Amino acid sequence: MPVNDIVIRIAGESGEGIVTIGEVFVRIAAFSGLEVYTFRTFPAEILGGHVIFQARIADRPVLSQGDNINVLVSLNQEGYDAHVSELEAGGVVIYDDAVVTPRGSDRHQLYPVPVSQIANRLNFPRGSNLVMLGAMVQLMGLPIERAEQVVRRRLGRYAELLPKNLEALTAGYHYTQERFPSRPPTHLVPPEQIAEEKLVLTGYQAIALGALAAGCRFFAGYPITPATDLMEFMANELPKAGGTVVQAEDEIAAINMVIGASFAGLPSMTATSGPGLSLMIEAIGLASMAEIPVVVVDVQRAGPATGMPTKTAQGDLYMAFYAGADEAPRFVIAPSSVEDCFYQTINAFNMAELYQMPAIILSDQALAPRVETCTFFDLENIRLWKRHLAELKPGQPFERYKITHSGVSPITIPGTPGGQYVAEGLEHNEQGHPDYSPEMHRLMTKKRWNKVNAARHHVFGLENAVEEWGDQDAAIGILGWGSALGPVKEAMVRAQAAGYRVAALFPKILFPMPDVRIRRFIRGRRILIIPELNSLGQFARVIEHRYTRQLVQDSIRVISLNKYEGLPFRPVEIFEEIKRVSELLTRRTWPR
């Protein structure tokens, strides 16, 4: 195993500062010139329960959480017992020896650290997590100077505790330095000089920054796991840009506030998770009917109803595509990485504003809180699409819903002389007056769908709307969406090294579907593997339905690779499926 590609899992009880240790540690690594990628899982209970924070750290770009654990950091016995079976042979265990008793210790390298005792000796019992952080910094080969800088930056807001936090950090560092003068073979080697400064962001932060760059000036939301962090970040940052954040009384109020703010002329957004999105569906239909641009972020979580609020899934695709009374056109966008969250959020605002429609961003619990290193955003080349404001002429009636070829008709801001209209939820004519005639309903329904068709030809000229790579003439193609992209990329590198030929395509804008690119991609394939984090294979079923004629004509078989246990894909799971399908194709003529 390369020294500079390590997976570290930190495990313990909620309230022990597990996430704090993890988030500070990965930032120390990132600001030392290394690349990071994190995953976390925690209980839904307010107090107590088991928490893990996993970080993969390397000296090159990291695309997934990895397959195996190289280092296990245990702050209690459960943290050891629950995860030691996933630790590779010869792996490192760093643990609080006052509360953890390793078993089968001959298989692993043990580094006991009396973190509780050290913290008590400092008269700072609550600082045991900082003691453990210092031990990790020393054993993993990170510079203590950088660690102190990051602690000052991340925890400096607690001014009265900062000296104690720093004292606990250095105490853990010096203890392990004296007790274990030789670092474990599994450790990190930061570069001597940092070649390029990078951003260290979560998916939440990238979405929020993308919204700000796109001109968002109003946000309303209701707290819901796992989307609340996005609202909290917007509450801190949006007012600095002259915007407003409102915590609504529920999700229904939030989406209607957003519609009202957009009607008044402000690019507007809300964020929720699956249960909240279901409550917003009627209002999304109103925005579609009244042709008002809004952006809705759905941080997907596992299970219907309350389900598993702190676990990841990709189970809201059907709801994002189709939910609503009758037919309510909308756009659906699915970012694939933290950096991609920034650019796809801009795409969502651009599409919503230009075409005067709702746009839904499908993130998930694995992507939104993930910390990644990113290159600085290319702000100079961002192009914003604005809603088409009407140029009114005296004496001429304002036709807010005028029939046009693209379906887009000019809009006004309230208070514009002569531009008043009713944003009606009822079917209406070109002036916005209620009209239930069969002919008008047919024309207006066509008008609303024409915007989707116009966008289909427009947005797929964007550089970041679709990502495609691999062997173009391979018999096996992988077609996927969202946060599965990173594990697929790593699996394909492994597959190609093993002699398997594979191609992959990930659309980022899912509705409207990039028909030309997908039809071209699937042409000539024998097998399409579609990995997704749901039980039904929702995207696979959409592909089968939409491209039935081509799939049947070319005898292409669609294979769903479904995972629905609340955890993201590991590269090995994708690789094993590529291997299995490749071997079947080799042994027999299949599926022709």
XYZ file of C-alpha atoms in Angstrom, residues 15-346:
332
model
C -20.768 13.788 22.380
C -17.118 12.694 22.479
C -16.140 15.142 19.764
C -15.667 12.532 17.030
C -16.704 14.862 14.212
C -14.573 17.682 15.647
C -11.501 15.425 15.671
C -12.186 14.299 12.121
C -12.932 17.707 10.644
C -9.912 19.354 12.254
C -7.610 16.447 11.343
C -8.539 16.452 7.642
C -8.036 20.200 7.469
C -4.588 19.825 9.017
C -3.820 17.254 6.311
C -5.299 19.428 3.562
C -3.447 22.560 4.653
C -0.286 20.446 4.764
C -0.646 19.858 1.019
C -2.536 16.533 0.949
C -5.894 15.651 -0.664
C -8.830 14.611 1.524
C -12.242 12.958 1.159
C -14.520 12.224 4.107
C -17.562 10.203 5.044
C -19.480 10.250 8.300
C -22.385 8.448 9.864
C -24.041 9.223 13.157
C -27.204 8.315 15.094
C -30.522 10.071 14.705
C -30.869 10.448 18.477
C -30.131 13.873 19.942
C -27.906 12.399 22.658
C -25.852 9.215 22.621
C -25.343 6.653 19.911
C -22.420 5.486 17.830
C -20.597 7.911 15.511
C -17.929 7.364 12.871
C -15.923 9.858 10.868
C -13.872 8.383 8.030
C -11.222 10.208 6.053
C -9.221 9.130 3.067
C -6.026 11.155 2.704
C -3.564 10.921 -0.181
C -0.969 12.837 -2.147
C -3.160 12.780 -5.265
C -6.839 13.524 -5.948
C -9.161 11.245 -3.969
C -12.450 10.148 -5.515
C -13.983 7.807 -2.943
C -13.942 6.691 0.661
C -11.808 3.681 -0.302
C -12.344 -0.001 0.385
C -10.501 -0.871 3.598
C -9.513 0.853 6.822
C -5.797 1.343 7.408
C -6.032 3.199 10.719
C -8.715 2.835 13.383
C -9.007 5.476 16.111
C -11.190 4.226 18.995
C -12.408 6.412 21.822
C -14.504 3.671 23.431
C -14.860 -0.105 23.359
C -17.776 -0.077 20.938
C -15.708 2.022 18.554
C -13.110 -0.754 18.565
C -15.411 -3.786 18.537
C -17.687 -2.507 15.766
C -14.923 -1.709 13.285
C -11.798 -3.746 13.987
C -13.007 -6.494 11.621
C -12.766 -3.987 8.734
C -9.206 -2.993 9.640
C -6.636 -4.467 7.279
C -4.106 -6.978 8.609
C -1.189 -5.037 10.023
C -3.335 -1.930 10.342
C -2.906 0.663 13.052
C -5.128 1.033 16.123
C -4.857 4.265 18.117
C -7.018 4.035 21.220
C -7.743 5.342 24.702
C -6.299 2.533 26.802
C -8.363 3.573 29.826
C -11.588 2.429 28.146
C -10.554 0.178 25.218
C -9.191 -3.370 25.465
C -7.978 -4.626 22.049
C -8.714 -8.228 21.102
C -6.738 -10.244 18.563
C -4.015 -7.651 18.926
C -1.403 -9.796 17.166
C -3.000 -8.844 13.807
C -2.602 -5.096 14.269
C -0.163 -2.459 15.431
C -1.380 -0.989 18.711
C -0.797 2.559 19.930
C -2.413 3.049 23.342
C -2.786 6.658 24.440
C -4.217 7.510 27.891
C -6.193 10.441 26.529
C -8.634 10.623 29.446
C -5.808 10.621 32.003
C -3.840 13.285 30.129
C -6.934 15.489 29.834
C -7.685 15.078 33.559
C -4.090 15.913 34.426
C -4.560 19.167 32.501
C -7.786 19.850 34.470
C -9.572 19.763 31.133
C -11.642 16.533 30.974
C -13.625 17.737 27.984
C -10.382 18.122 26.015
C -9.710 14.393 25.617
C -10.642 14.639 21.932
C -7.934 17.290 21.437
C -5.431 15.006 23.193
C -6.360 12.247 20.745
C -6.077 14.692 17.853
C -2.522 15.569 18.922
C -1.645 11.881 19.103
C -3.028 11.316 15.606
C -1.107 14.293 14.213
C 2.195 12.944 15.554
C 1.667 9.278 14.675
C 0.379 10.050 11.171
C 3.276 12.387 10.371
C 1.560 15.769 10.163
C 3.293 18.945 11.354
C 2.316 20.206 14.802
C 2.718 23.818 13.629
C 0.051 23.322 10.995
C -2.158 21.561 13.557
C -1.935 24.524 15.909
C -2.818 26.909 13.076
C -5.904 24.887 12.150
C -7.057 24.562 15.775
C -6.751 28.320 16.180
C -8.777 28.832 13.014
C -11.445 26.194 13.643
C -11.849 26.474 17.409
C -10.736 30.059 17.948
C -14.318 31.247 18.325
C -14.227 29.668 21.794
C -11.646 32.188 22.981
C -11.796 31.165 26.625
C -11.119 27.508 25.719
C -8.485 28.046 23.035
C -5.442 27.961 25.355
C -6.691 24.705 26.913
C -7.464 23.210 23.503
C -3.938 23.994 22.312
C -2.447 22.623 25.528
C -4.402 19.363 25.097
C -3.335 19.112 21.453
C 0.375 19.489 22.237
C 0.126 17.161 25.263
C -1.190 14.351 23.043
C 1.445 15.094 20.425
C 4.370 15.061 22.866
C 3.129 11.957 24.692
C 3.131 9.846 21.542
C 6.395 11.421 20.376
C 8.089 10.233 23.566
C 6.212 6.935 23.935
C 6.475 5.907 20.262
C 9.621 7.505 18.786
C 9.131 5.548 15.532
C 5.981 6.266 13.591
C 3.895 3.351 12.247
C 4.802 2.218 8.713
C 1.331 3.433 7.758
C 1.661 7.197 7.982
C 1.503 10.314 5.825
C 4.324 12.275 4.237
C 3.239 15.829 3.457
C 5.049 17.535 0.579
C 7.960 19.768 1.513
C 6.425 22.586 -0.492
C 2.727 23.023 -1.199
C 2.510 23.288 -4.983
C -1.017 24.671 -5.166
C -3.299 26.170 -2.566
C -6.734 24.532 -2.540
C -10.141 24.994 -1.027
C -11.315 22.638 1.711
C -15.109 22.549 1.595
C -18.161 20.488 2.396
C -20.858 19.816 -0.165
C -23.173 22.106 1.816
C -20.712 24.971 1.559
C -20.155 24.398 -2.161
C -23.911 24.480 -2.844
C -24.289 27.660 -0.779
C -21.348 29.343 -2.524
C -22.747 28.313 -5.902
C -26.088 29.857 -4.949
C -24.383 33.092 -3.911
C -22.372 33.190 -7.144
C -25.601 32.618 -9.094
C -27.214 35.659 -7.468
C -29.395 33.979 -4.826
C -30.653 36.638 -2.444
C -33.413 34.855 -0.524
C -33.424 31.563 1.352
C -36.223 30.064 3.436
C -36.053 26.664 5.067
C -37.119 24.463 7.927
C -34.534 22.400 9.847
C -34.391 18.783 8.700
C -31.591 16.243 8.820
C -29.381 16.132 6.791
C -30.071 19.502 5.110
C -29.935 21.812 8.132
C -26.218 22.597 7.777
C -26.918 24.222 4.416
C -29.457 26.579 5.958
C -27.078 27.395 8.818
C -24.263 28.230 6.382
C -26.596 30.395 4.302
C -27.726 32.160 7.493
C -24.118 33.182 8.115
C -23.158 34.098 4.549
C -26.227 35.293 2.631
C -26.745 38.489 4.682
C -23.161 39.501 3.815
C -24.261 39.577 0.158
C -27.352 41.640 0.951
C -29.681 38.651 1.076
C -32.215 37.353 3.591
C -32.609 34.010 5.359
C -35.881 33.011 7.032
C -36.422 29.941 9.200
C -40.005 29.055 8.363
C -42.488 27.219 10.559
C -42.500 24.203 8.211
C -41.499 23.098 4.731
C -44.776 24.210 3.151
C -44.263 27.729 4.437
C -40.619 27.684 3.300
C -41.326 26.815 -0.346
C -44.174 29.333 -0.532
C -41.918 32.056 0.898
C -39.373 31.204 -1.778
C -42.034 31.415 -4.487
C -43.142 34.802 -3.134
C -39.597 36.176 -3.033
C -38.935 34.972 -6.577
C -42.219 36.506 -7.777
C -40.888 39.772 -6.315
C -37.743 39.421 -8.423
C -35.175 37.762 -6.140
C -33.425 34.518 -7.177
C -34.507 32.243 -4.313
C -33.761 28.825 -2.841
C -34.810 26.374 -0.158
C -33.235 23.142 1.094
C -34.779 20.029 2.580
C -34.661 16.232 2.546
C -37.065 13.661 1.155
C -39.886 14.046 3.716
C -39.735 17.831 3.347
C -39.677 17.638 -0.440
C -42.861 15.574 -0.346
C -44.541 18.413 1.570
C -43.322 20.931 -1.001
C -44.694 19.106 -4.052
C -47.976 21.039 -4.309
C -46.134 24.372 -4.172
C -43.601 23.152 -6.753
C -46.625 22.521 -8.980
C -47.722 26.111 -8.350
C -44.285 27.408 -9.361
C -44.457 25.300 -12.520
C -47.986 26.498 -13.389
C -47.310 30.166 -12.533
C -43.889 29.956 -14.241
C -41.912 31.277 -11.272
C -38.246 30.272 -10.945
C -37.263 28.541 -7.682
C -34.402 26.233 -6.663
C -34.987 23.364 -4.217
C -32.065 21.390 -2.773
C -32.945 17.840 -1.700
C -30.277 16.221 0.488
C -31.520 12.653 0.137
C -31.653 10.274 3.080
C -32.621 6.631 3.473
C -36.107 5.255 3.968
C -39.677 6.527 3.604
C -41.378 8.539 6.367
C -38.802 9.251 9.083
C -36.678 6.397 7.757
C -32.977 6.684 8.576
C -32.387 10.442 8.761
C -28.606 10.216 9.095
C -27.939 7.633 6.368
C -27.478 8.181 2.648
C -29.602 7.128 -0.320
C -30.580 8.024 -3.875
C -34.239 7.153 -3.502
C -35.939 10.466 -4.368
C -35.393 10.336 -8.128
C -38.966 9.369 -9.030
C -40.344 12.044 -6.701
C -38.058 14.699 -8.196
C -39.007 13.685 -11.758
C -42.711 13.017 -11.514
C -44.364 13.964 -8.209
C -47.235 16.422 -8.477
C -50.823 16.857 -9.533
C -51.218 16.047 -13.236
C -48.012 17.226 -14.950
C -45.726 19.907 -13.526
C -42.525 20.336 -15.566
C -39.347 20.979 -13.604
C -35.598 20.559 -13.968
C -33.574 17.995 -11.984
C -29.827 18.377 -11.457
C -27.518 15.885 -9.689
C -23.981 16.980 -8.719
C -21.342 14.292 -8.325
C -18.668 15.836 -6.041
C -18.136 18.746 -3.684
C -16.582 20.848 -6.445
C -19.379 19.859 -8.823
C -21.951 21.035 -6.236
C -20.775 24.608 -6.861
C -21.131 24.502 -10.640
C -24.350 22.471 -10.758
C -26.006 24.877 -8.321
C -25.183 27.680 -10.749
